[in-house]
Coordinates of C-alpha atoms in Angstrom, one line a residue:
M1 CA 165.4 111.0 119.5
D2 CA 163.0 110.2 122.4
F3 CA 161.7 106.6 121.6
R4 CA 159.4 106.7 124.6
K5 CA 157.5 109.7 123.1
I6 CA 157.3 107.8 119.8
A7 CA 156.0 104.7 121.5
V8 CA 153.3 106.7 123.4
F9 CA 152.3 108.4 120.1
F10 CA 151.9 105.1 118.3
F11 CA 150.0 103.7 121.3
L12 CA 147.6 106.6 121.2
L13 CA 147.3 106.3 117.4
T14 CA 146.4 102.6 117.8
I15 CA 143.7 103.4 120.4
T16 CA 142.3 106.2 118.1
V17 CA 142.2 103.9 115.1
S18 CA 140.7 101.1 117.2
K19 CA 138.0 103.4 118.6
A20 CA 137.2 104.6 115.1
Q21 CA 136.9 101.0 113.9
E22 CA 134.5 100.3 116.8
N23 CA 132.1 102.8 115.4
D24 CA 132.2 101.3 111.9
V25 CA 129.4 99.1 110.5
K26 CA 130.0 96.4 107.9
A27 CA 127.1 95.0 105.9
N28 CA 126.2 93.0 102.8
I29 CA 122.8 93.8 101.4
E30 CA 120.9 91.7 98.8
M31 CA 117.6 92.4 97.2
D32 CA 115.1 89.9 95.8
F33 CA 112.7 90.4 92.9
F34 CA 110.0 91.9 95.2
G35 CA 112.3 94.4 96.8
N36 CA 112.8 92.7 100.2
L37 CA 116.3 93.3 101.7
Y38 CA 118.5 90.5 103.1
L39 CA 121.1 91.9 105.4
D40 CA 124.2 90.4 107.0
V41 CA 125.7 92.9 109.4
S42 CA 128.8 92.9 111.6
L43 CA 128.7 95.0 114.7
P44 CA 131.7 95.4 116.9
S45 CA 131.7 94.3 120.6
I46 CA 128.4 92.5 120.5
D47 CA 128.0 89.1 122.0
L48 CA 124.9 87.7 120.4
K49 CA 124.4 84.9 122.9
K50 CA 124.7 87.2 125.8
D51 CA 123.2 90.5 124.5
T52 CA 120.0 89.3 122.9
L53 CA 116.4 88.8 124.1
I54 CA 113.4 87.2 122.6
I55 CA 110.2 89.1 121.7
D56 CA 107.4 87.5 119.8
D57 CA 109.6 84.6 118.8
D58 CA 112.0 87.0 117.0
I59 CA 115.5 87.5 118.5
L60 CA 116.4 91.2 118.9
I61 CA 119.6 92.8 119.9
H62 CA 119.4 93.9 123.5
K63 CA 118.1 97.5 123.7
N64 CA 121.1 98.5 126.0
Y65 CA 123.5 97.7 123.2
A66 CA 121.9 98.5 119.8
S67 CA 118.9 99.9 118.2
L68 CA 117.3 100.1 114.8
I69 CA 114.9 102.9 114.0
G70 CA 112.7 103.4 111.0
G71 CA 111.2 99.9 111.1
V72 CA 107.6 99.8 109.9
R73 CA 104.8 98.2 112.0
I74 CA 101.9 96.7 110.0
N75 CA 99.0 94.8 111.6
G76 CA 100.7 94.8 115.0
S77 CA 103.9 93.2 113.9
Y78 CA 107.3 94.6 112.9
L79 CA 108.6 94.0 109.4
I80 CA 112.2 93.6 110.6
N81 CA 113.2 90.1 111.9
Y82 CA 116.5 89.5 113.5
K83 CA 118.3 86.1 113.5
P84 CA 121.7 85.5 115.0
K85 CA 124.3 84.0 112.8
D86 CA 127.7 83.2 114.4
K87 CA 129.2 86.6 115.4
D88 CA 127.2 88.5 112.8
L89 CA 123.6 89.5 112.5
S90 CA 121.3 88.4 109.7
Y91 CA 117.7 89.7 109.1
V92 CA 115.2 90.5 106.5
I93 CA 113.3 93.7 105.8
N94 CA 110.1 92.9 104.0
L95 CA 108.8 95.4 101.5
P96 CA 106.3 97.7 103.3
K97 CA 103.2 98.5 101.4
N98 CA 102.0 102.0 100.7
S99 CA 105.0 103.5 102.5
A100 CA 104.9 106.7 100.4
N101 CA 108.3 108.3 100.1
S102 CA 110.3 106.2 102.7
Y103 CA 110.6 102.8 100.9
V104 CA 109.6 102.3 97.2
K105 CA 110.3 99.5 94.7
K106 CA 109.3 99.9 91.0
A107 CA 110.4 98.1 87.9
D108 CA 113.2 100.6 87.1
Y109 CA 114.0 102.3 90.5
F110 CA 114.2 101.6 94.2
F111 CA 114.9 103.8 97.2
T112 CA 114.7 103.7 100.9
F113 CA 115.2 106.5 103.5
I114 CA 114.6 104.3 106.6
N115 CA 117.4 103.3 108.9
Y116 CA 117.9 99.7 107.8
L117 CA 121.1 99.1 109.8
P118 CA 121.4 98.8 113.6
S119 CA 123.9 100.9 115.5
Q120 CA 125.2 100.7 119.1
K121 CA 123.5 103.1 121.4
Q122 CA 126.7 104.7 122.5
N123 CA 127.5 105.4 118.8
F124 CA 123.9 106.4 117.8
N125 CA 124.6 110.2 117.2
K126 CA 128.2 109.8 116.3
E127 CA 129.7 109.7 112.8
K128 CA 130.4 106.2 111.5
K129 CA 131.9 104.7 108.4
F130 CA 129.6 102.2 106.6
D131 CA 131.3 99.4 104.7
I132 CA 128.4 98.2 102.5
T133 CA 128.4 95.9 99.6
F134 CA 125.2 95.6 97.4
N135 CA 123.9 92.7 95.4
F136 CA 120.9 94.1 93.6
P137 CA 119.2 93.1 90.3
K138 CA 121.0 94.3 87.2
K139 CA 118.5 97.0 86.3
L140 CA 118.7 98.5 89.8
K141 CA 122.3 99.9 89.9
V142 CA 123.0 101.5 93.2
V143 CA 123.9 105.2 92.6
Y144 CA 123.8 106.2 96.2
P145 CA 125.8 105.5 98.2
D146 CA 128.6 104.5 95.8
S147 CA 132.2 103.7 96.7
T148 CA 133.1 107.4 96.8
D149 CA 130.1 108.2 99.1
L150 CA 131.1 105.4 101.5
T151 CA 134.6 106.9 102.0
K152 CA 132.8 109.5 104.1
K153 CA 131.2 109.2 107.5
F154 CA 127.5 109.2 108.2
I155 CA 125.6 109.9 111.5
T156 CA 122.7 107.6 110.4
T157 CA 122.4 104.9 107.9
P158 CA 122.9 106.3 104.4
P159 CA 119.8 106.1 102.1
I160 CA 119.8 103.7 99.2
I161 CA 118.9 104.9 95.7
A162 CA 119.1 102.4 92.9
G163 CA 117.7 102.3 89.4
D164 CA 118.1 102.5 85.6
F165 CA 119.8 105.8 85.7
V166 CA 121.6 108.0 83.1
E167 CA 124.6 109.9 84.4
S168 CA 125.8 113.2 83.1
E169 CA 127.7 116.3 84.2
I170 CA 126.2 119.7 84.2
E171 CA 127.8 122.9 85.5
G172 CA 130.3 120.7 87.4
F173 CA 127.5 118.7 89.1
K174 CA 127.1 115.0 88.7
V175 CA 123.5 114.5 87.6
L176 CA 121.5 111.2 87.7
N177 CA 118.1 110.8 86.1
L178 CA 116.1 107.8 85.2
K179 CA 116.3 106.7 81.5
K180 CA 112.5 107.4 81.1
D181 CA 113.1 111.0 82.2
N182 CA 115.8 111.5 79.6
K183 CA 113.2 113.2 77.3
H184 CA 113.2 116.1 79.8
K185 CA 116.8 117.2 79.1
N186 CA 115.7 120.8 78.8
G187 CA 114.0 120.6 82.2
I188 CA 117.1 119.0 83.8
E189 CA 119.3 121.8 82.4
K190 CA 116.9 124.5 83.7
V191 CA 116.8 122.9 87.2
M192 CA 120.6 122.7 87.2
M193 CA 121.0 126.3 86.3
V194 CA 119.0 127.2 89.5
V195 CA 121.0 124.7 91.6
K196 CA 124.3 126.2 90.4
D197 CA 123.0 129.8 90.9
A198 CA 121.7 129.1 94.5
Y199 CA 124.9 127.1 95.4
D200 CA 127.1 130.0 94.2
F201 CA 124.9 132.6 96.0
Y202 CA 125.1 130.8 99.4
Q203 CA 128.9 130.4 99.0
L204 CA 129.3 134.2 98.9
R205 CA 128.8 134.2 102.7
Y206 CA 129.1 130.5 103.7
P207 CA 132.2 128.3 103.6
K208 CA 132.8 126.6 100.3
K209 CA 132.1 122.9 100.1
E210 CA 134.9 120.4 99.3
S211 CA 132.9 119.0 96.4
K212 CA 129.7 119.7 94.7
P213 CA 126.7 117.4 95.6
K214 CA 125.2 114.8 93.3
I215 CA 121.8 115.8 91.9
I216 CA 119.4 112.9 91.6
F217 CA 115.9 113.0 90.1
L218 CA 113.3 110.5 91.5
P219 CA 109.5 110.2 91.3
F220 CA 108.0 111.1 94.8
E221 CA 104.4 111.0 95.8
G222 CA 102.4 114.0 97.1
P223 CA 103.8 117.4 97.8
L224 CA 107.4 116.4 98.7
G225 CA 109.6 118.4 96.4
G226 CA 113.0 117.1 97.4
R227 CA 115.4 115.7 100.1
T228 CA 118.9 116.8 100.9
I229 CA 121.2 114.0 102.2
R230 CA 125.0 114.0 102.7
D231 CA 126.6 115.4 99.5
A232 CA 123.4 114.7 97.5
I233 CA 120.1 116.4 96.7
V234 CA 117.2 114.3 95.5
F235 CA 114.5 116.2 93.6
D236 CA 111.0 115.0 92.7
S237 CA 111.3 114.3 88.9
S238 CA 107.9 116.0 88.4
I239 CA 109.7 119.3 88.4
L240 CA 111.1 118.3 85.0
N241 CA 107.7 118.4 83.4
D242 CA 107.5 121.3 80.9
T243 CA 103.9 122.1 81.9
I244 CA 105.0 122.9 85.5
T245 CA 106.4 126.3 86.3
L246 CA 110.0 125.9 87.6
E247 CA 109.9 126.4 91.3
K248 CA 113.2 128.2 92.0
R249 CA 112.4 128.7 95.7
L250 CA 111.9 124.9 96.2
I251 CA 115.3 124.2 94.5
A252 CA 117.1 126.9 96.5
H253 CA 115.5 125.5 99.7
E254 CA 117.1 122.1 99.2
V255 CA 120.4 123.6 98.3
A256 CA 120.3 125.6 101.6
H257 CA 120.1 122.3 103.5
L258 CA 123.7 121.5 102.4
W259 CA 124.6 124.1 105.1
W260 CA 121.6 123.9 107.5
G261 CA 120.5 120.4 108.4
F262 CA 121.6 117.0 109.4
Y263 CA 125.1 117.2 107.8
G264 CA 125.6 121.0 108.1
V265 CA 124.8 123.0 111.3
N266 CA 122.0 121.1 112.8
F267 CA 119.3 122.3 115.3
D268 CA 117.5 120.2 117.8
N269 CA 114.3 121.6 116.5
Q270 CA 113.0 120.3 113.1
Y271 CA 110.8 123.4 112.6
L272 CA 113.9 125.6 112.9
I273 CA 115.9 123.5 110.4
E274 CA 113.1 123.9 107.8
G275 CA 112.4 127.5 108.7
I276 CA 116.0 128.6 108.2
A277 CA 116.3 126.8 104.8
E278 CA 113.0 128.5 103.7
Y279 CA 114.3 131.9 104.9
M280 CA 117.6 131.2 102.9
S281 CA 115.7 130.3 99.8
L282 CA 113.7 133.6 99.9
K283 CA 116.9 135.6 100.4
Y284 CA 118.1 133.9 97.2
M285 CA 114.9 135.0 95.5
E286 CA 115.5 138.6 96.7
Y287 CA 119.0 138.3 95.3
K288 CA 117.5 137.4 91.9
K289 CA 115.3 140.5 92.2
E290 CA 112.1 138.4 92.4
T291 CA 110.6 141.1 94.7
E292 CA 107.0 140.4 93.9
Y293 CA 107.4 136.7 94.4
V294 CA 108.9 137.2 97.8
K295 CA 106.1 139.5 98.9
K296 CA 103.5 137.1 97.7
S297 CA 105.2 134.2 99.4
I298 CA 105.4 136.0 102.7
N299 CA 101.8 137.1 102.3
K300 CA 100.8 133.4 101.8
K301 CA 102.8 132.4 104.9
H302 CA 100.9 135.0 107.0
Y303 CA 97.7 133.6 105.6
H304 CA 98.6 130.0 106.5
I305 CA 99.3 130.9 110.1
E306 CA 96.0 132.7 110.6
G307 CA 94.6 131.9 114.1
L308 CA 98.0 130.8 115.5
A309 CA 97.7 132.2 119.0
D310 CA 100.9 131.0 120.8
G311 CA 104.2 132.4 119.5
S312 CA 106.1 129.8 121.4
E313 CA 104.2 127.0 119.8
I314 CA 107.4 126.2 117.7
L315 CA 109.2 125.3 121.0
S316 CA 106.7 122.8 122.3
V317 CA 107.2 119.1 121.8
K318 CA 103.9 117.3 121.1
R319 CA 102.4 115.1 118.5
R320 CA 100.9 117.1 115.6
S321 CA 99.2 116.4 112.3
T322 CA 101.2 116.6 109.0
E323 CA 99.4 119.9 108.2
E324 CA 100.3 121.4 111.6
N325 CA 104.0 120.4 111.2
G326 CA 104.0 121.9 107.7
R327 CA 102.5 125.1 108.9
L328 CA 105.1 125.5 111.7
S329 CA 108.0 124.4 109.5
Y330 CA 107.4 126.3 106.2
D331 CA 105.2 129.2 107.3
F332 CA 105.7 130.2 110.9
A333 CA 109.4 129.4 111.4
P334 CA 110.6 131.4 108.4
L335 CA 108.4 134.3 109.4
L336 CA 110.2 134.4 112.7
F337 CA 113.5 135.0 110.8
F338 CA 111.9 137.7 108.7
N339 CA 110.4 139.2 111.8
V340 CA 113.9 139.6 113.3
E341 CA 115.2 140.9 110.0
K342 CA 112.7 143.8 110.0
D343 CA 114.6 145.4 112.9
N344 CA 118.1 144.6 111.6
N345 CA 118.8 143.7 107.9
N346 CA 122.1 142.2 108.9
L347 CA 120.4 139.0 109.9
Y348 CA 121.6 137.0 106.9
D349 CA 125.2 137.9 107.5
V350 CA 124.9 137.2 111.2
L351 CA 123.5 133.8 110.5
S352 CA 126.5 133.0 108.3
E353 CA 128.9 134.0 111.1
F354 CA 126.9 131.7 113.5
Y355 CA 127.3 128.9 111.0
K356 CA 131.1 129.4 110.8
L357 CA 131.4 129.3 114.6
N358 CA 129.4 126.0 114.8
E359 CA 130.5 124.2 111.6
A360 CA 132.7 121.8 113.4
N361 CA 129.9 120.9 115.9
K362 CA 128.6 117.5 115.1
G363 CA 125.8 117.6 117.6
S364 CA 122.5 119.5 117.7
I365 CA 122.2 123.2 118.6
S366 CA 119.4 124.7 120.6
I367 CA 117.3 127.7 119.8
S368 CA 118.5 129.3 123.0
R369 CA 122.1 129.1 121.7
L370 CA 121.1 130.8 118.5
D371 CA 119.1 133.5 120.4
S372 CA 122.1 134.2 122.6
F373 CA 124.2 134.8 119.5
L374 CA 121.5 137.1 118.0
K375 CA 121.3 139.2 121.2
K376 CA 125.1 139.5 121.2
N377 CA 124.8 140.9 117.7
K378 CA 122.1 143.3 118.8
L379 CA 119.3 141.4 117.1
S380 CA 116.0 140.3 118.6
P381 CA 115.6 136.6 119.7
L382 CA 113.5 134.4 117.4
V383 CA 110.7 133.8 119.9
T384 CA 109.6 136.9 121.7
E385 CA 105.9 136.4 122.1
S386 CA 104.1 133.7 124.1
I387 CA 100.7 135.2 123.0
L388 CA 100.6 136.8 119.5
P389 CA 99.0 140.3 119.6
D390 CA 96.0 141.3 117.5
Y391 CA 95.3 144.7 116.0
F392 CA 92.0 145.6 114.2
F393 CA 89.4 148.2 113.3
I394 CA 85.9 148.4 114.8
E395 CA 83.3 150.8 113.5
D396 CA 81.0 152.7 115.9
G397 CA 78.7 155.0 114.0
E398 CA 80.9 157.7 112.5
K399 CA 83.8 156.6 114.6
L400 CA 86.6 154.2 113.5
I401 CA 88.3 152.5 116.5
L402 CA 91.8 151.0 116.3
K403 CA 91.9 148.2 118.9
G404 CA 94.8 146.3 120.2
I405 CA 94.7 143.2 122.4
N406 CA 96.9 140.3 123.7
F407 CA 100.1 142.1 124.3
T408 CA 102.1 141.4 127.5
K409 CA 104.4 144.4 127.1
N410 CA 104.3 147.9 125.5
K411 CA 104.0 147.7 121.7
K412 CA 104.2 150.0 118.7
I413 CA 102.3 149.5 115.5
D414 CA 102.5 151.5 112.2
I415 CA 99.3 152.6 110.4
E416 CA 99.2 153.8 106.8
F417 CA 96.4 156.4 106.3
T418 CA 95.1 157.6 102.9
D419 CA 93.0 160.7 103.1
N420 CA 90.3 161.9 100.7
S421 CA 93.0 163.6 98.6
D422 CA 94.7 160.3 98.1
L423 CA 97.6 161.5 100.2
K424 CA 99.3 158.7 102.2
K425 CA 100.8 159.1 105.6
N426 CA 102.4 156.7 108.1
K427 CA 101.9 157.1 111.8
T428 CA 103.1 155.0 114.7
Y429 CA 100.9 154.2 117.7
S430 CA 101.9 152.9 121.1
F431 CA 99.9 150.3 122.9
S432 CA 100.0 149.4 126.6
S433 CA 97.6 147.8 129.2
K434 CA 96.4 151.4 129.9
M435 CA 96.2 152.6 126.3
N436 CA 94.8 149.9 124.0
E437 CA 92.6 151.8 121.5
Y438 CA 92.6 155.0 119.4
V439 CA 89.5 156.7 118.0
F440 CA 89.3 158.3 114.5
Y441 CA 86.5 159.7 112.3
K442 CA 85.5 158.0 109.1
K443 CA 84.9 161.2 107.2
D444 CA 88.7 162.1 107.4
I445 CA 89.9 158.7 106.1
K446 CA 89.6 157.0 102.7
K447 CA 91.6 153.9 103.6
A448 CA 93.7 152.6 106.5
I449 CA 96.2 149.7 106.7
I450 CA 97.6 148.2 109.9
D451 CA 101.3 147.3 109.8
P452 CA 101.7 148.0 106.1
E453 CA 105.3 146.6 106.1
Y454 CA 104.4 143.3 108.0
K455 CA 106.7 144.3 110.9
V456 CA 104.7 142.5 113.6
L457 CA 103.6 138.9 113.9
Q458 CA 99.9 138.9 114.6
F459 CA 97.1 136.5 115.6
S460 CA 95.2 137.6 112.4
R461 CA 95.7 139.8 109.4
L462 CA 92.1 139.2 108.2
N463 CA 91.2 142.6 109.8
D464 CA 94.2 144.8 108.8
T465 CA 92.5 147.0 106.2
W466 CA 89.6 149.5 106.4
A467 CA 88.2 151.4 103.4
N468 CA 85.4 154.0 103.5
N469 CA 84.0 152.9 100.2
N470 CA 83.8 149.2 100.9
T471 CA 81.7 147.8 103.7
S472 CA 82.2 144.1 103.0
V473 CA 83.8 142.1 105.8
F474 CA 86.0 140.5 103.1
S475 CA 87.5 143.8 102.1
K476 CA 89.4 144.0 105.4
N477 CA 91.9 141.3 104.8
R478 CA 95.4 141.5 103.3
Y479 CA 95.2 138.4 101.2
F480 CA 93.1 139.0 98.1
P481 CA 96.2 139.8 96.1
I482 CA 97.1 136.0 96.5
E483 CA 94.6 135.2 93.7
E484 CA 91.6 136.7 92.0
I485 CA 88.3 135.9 93.6
K486 CA 85.3 135.1 91.4
P487 CA 82.2 137.2 92.2
E488 CA 80.1 134.1 92.8
V489 CA 82.6 132.9 95.3
L490 CA 82.4 136.1 97.2
T491 CA 78.6 136.1 97.1
Q492 CA 78.3 132.6 98.5
S493 CA 80.9 133.3 101.2
E494 CA 79.2 136.5 102.3
K495 CA 75.8 134.7 102.5
M496 CA 77.2 132.0 104.7
L497 CA 78.8 134.5 107.2
D498 CA 75.6 136.5 107.2
Y499 CA 73.6 133.4 108.1
L500 CA 76.1 132.3 110.8
F501 CA 76.1 135.7 112.4
S502 CA 72.3 136.4 111.9
K503 CA 72.8 139.4 109.5
N504 CA 70.9 140.8 106.6
N505 CA 67.9 138.4 107.2
V506 CA 69.7 135.5 105.4
T507 CA 67.9 132.1 105.9
I508 CA 69.2 128.6 105.7
Q509 CA 67.4 128.2 102.3
D510 CA 69.5 131.1 101.0
V511 CA 72.6 129.2 102.0
T512 CA 72.0 125.6 101.1
C513 CA 69.7 125.7 98.1
E514 CA 68.4 122.2 99.0
D515 CA 66.6 120.5 101.9
N516 CA 69.4 118.4 103.4
L517 CA 68.8 117.9 107.1
W518 CA 72.3 116.4 107.7
L519 CA 74.0 119.4 106.1
I520 CA 71.8 122.0 107.8
E521 CA 72.6 120.4 111.2
K522 CA 76.3 120.7 110.6
I523 CA 76.0 124.4 109.7
D524 CA 73.6 125.2 112.6
K525 CA 75.9 123.5 115.1
L526 CA 78.5 126.3 114.4
K527 CA 75.7 129.0 114.3
N528 CA 74.5 127.9 117.8
E529 CA 78.1 128.2 119.2
I530 CA 78.3 131.7 117.8
N531 CA 74.9 132.7 119.3
K532 CA 76.1 131.6 122.8
M533 CA 78.7 134.4 122.7
E534 CA 77.8 138.0 123.7
G535 CA 79.0 141.2 122.0
V536 CA 80.6 139.4 119.1
T537 CA 81.8 141.3 116.0
I538 CA 83.4 139.9 112.8
T539 CA 86.5 142.0 112.3
G540 CA 87.6 140.5 109.0
A541 CA 87.4 137.5 106.7
S542 CA 88.9 136.0 103.6
T543 CA 87.8 133.5 101.0
L544 CA 89.7 131.4 98.5
F545 CA 88.4 129.1 95.7
K546 CA 89.8 125.6 95.1
I547 CA 89.0 123.6 92.0
G548 CA 88.0 120.0 92.9
R549 CA 89.1 116.8 91.1
K550 CA 85.6 115.3 91.0
N551 CA 82.2 116.9 90.8
Q552 CA 82.7 119.4 93.7
D553 CA 84.6 122.7 94.0
R554 CA 85.6 124.1 97.4
I555 CA 85.4 127.5 98.9
D556 CA 87.6 128.2 101.9
V557 CA 86.4 130.8 104.4
K558 CA 88.4 132.2 107.3
A559 CA 87.0 134.8 109.7
S560 CA 88.4 136.7 112.7
I561 CA 86.0 137.6 115.5
F562 CA 86.3 140.0 118.5
S563 CA 84.4 139.2 121.7
K564 CA 83.9 142.5 123.5
K565 CA 82.8 140.8 126.8
E566 CA 85.9 138.5 126.9
N567 CA 88.2 141.0 125.2
T568 CA 89.6 138.2 123.0
S569 CA 90.1 137.4 119.3
K570 CA 88.7 134.2 117.9
F571 CA 89.2 132.5 114.6
I572 CA 87.0 130.1 112.5
Y573 CA 88.0 128.3 109.3
F574 CA 85.5 126.2 107.3
Y575 CA 85.1 124.6 103.8
L576 CA 82.1 124.9 101.6
Y577 CA 81.7 122.2 99.0
Y578 CA 79.6 123.2 95.9
D579 CA 78.7 121.7 92.6
K580 CA 80.6 122.9 89.6
S581 CA 78.1 125.7 89.0
L582 CA 78.7 127.1 92.5
K583 CA 74.9 127.1 93.1
Y584 CA 74.3 124.1 95.3
L585 CA 76.0 123.6 98.6
Q586 CA 76.7 119.9 99.1
N587 CA 78.9 119.7 102.2
F588 CA 80.2 121.8 105.0
K589 CA 83.4 121.1 107.0
L590 CA 84.6 123.0 110.0
E591 CA 88.4 123.0 109.9
S592 CA 89.2 125.2 112.9
E593 CA 86.7 125.9 115.7
L594 CA 86.2 129.0 117.8
N595 CA 89.3 128.9 119.9
D596 CA 90.3 131.6 122.4
A597 CA 93.6 133.4 121.5
E598 CA 95.0 132.5 124.9
E599 CA 94.6 128.7 124.5

């Protein structure tokens, strides 16, 4: 027996254990009646006398050694105060007000998703064990993380979820719901059937999990449907309401995050993380033979990205509004995956192979790495267009012109023609810098649809349809199947576009129905911008009706415009606010201005 080898082995084992312990964080957390958290934290290798500095009379751990993110700033001051205490650290997190779905305290439940514990910078993106003890009021029992959860490692601070919960087991899943939601037992069982079904579907191609996740129901605010954290999925308890249609796609989306996300295979691009989970959820809906639902969902996503000019927008790092982030995450990013799938329906299986190769990778993966793998498997990369092309029809007397613009390389587009005998025929047309339009004659065509199978990402689909028997600009879009349009909504929308583009002798009185100088000025500001352009044609438009909560209803109008002089597509999007009778226009809001497609 070689004792020297044994000695070396135990020496290396000791170092490994020591290194592992250096990453660990030990904490005791107490909560007062108001929800404020009192924390005592032990961090390894920190000399509080040497490694602290003073900012605004509060002592903070030196930025070179540790950091705490997720702190809330209100009225110019941080809510997190650090105070050194021997070799440990003690501080208070005061309850932030109106913090939506990050930090909430109610009589029967509490949760926080902020990073409430500091970590050393060298360990920031590394997995750590958290040894946490909780001292919470009796009614707020901590259900996550419990002792079993804390046996596992986390990259960031585990969320805290506590409350007056009822625990049950359904389909092998541990389910936790608030006592007040126990009346929705049927709703809980319906949700759990979808969770199990989606979970089993993903495991047909993806590695099986060691254990099933906890399912927790909590009240969230706003449109947030759920969150997936390590070995747990938290759903908004509003989905248990019997009056709400069960949203299978939303449930399947959160289940997909068990594989794709912070504790699965993680991308360094948040849009891609949400986009692939959304793509996965719609593949589940296909598996369930919900074909019409999938078509309608993809149709809505195309509608939401109307006017998005830059195909590489998803790659850029810049501050965006919540609406813009949502549009890129849940509409544009999943469409990128479906766009690749149109050329090769093996994409779903290829992604599962990519997952298996990267499952052990605890870091973040770039889009370029995924694109390389797609190319290796003879699939197109996700982002292929810096400028999204646009294809549309323009009428010129008896002629119908198919126009294509904004393509940097040769393109092909399918057109579905219906002749006067109702015979349908598909033809493919090639576009290049030298050949960018085709001429047809109206008398030979009853209807024509550009890209009937949605194979190409476009700047706009408001102008993809032409019908010989319908001259309305609103008949050219692909989106009316999303919902039925009231005749009066269509009438008011047409009148507004006619006024803005000086058509059919429509006056401002026809549009506003009241003498409101402030309102007229807002409308005429857009009209004047349109009048400055030369050779402008509306190529298509859509309108949707939104029922308002108060005394106003809203009409959304989107329009695509072709500038012959500049050879560019432009896009406008505005809201019309009417009284409940839809007769009196009370407000006008321009959501998206006339932006060039290149910008």
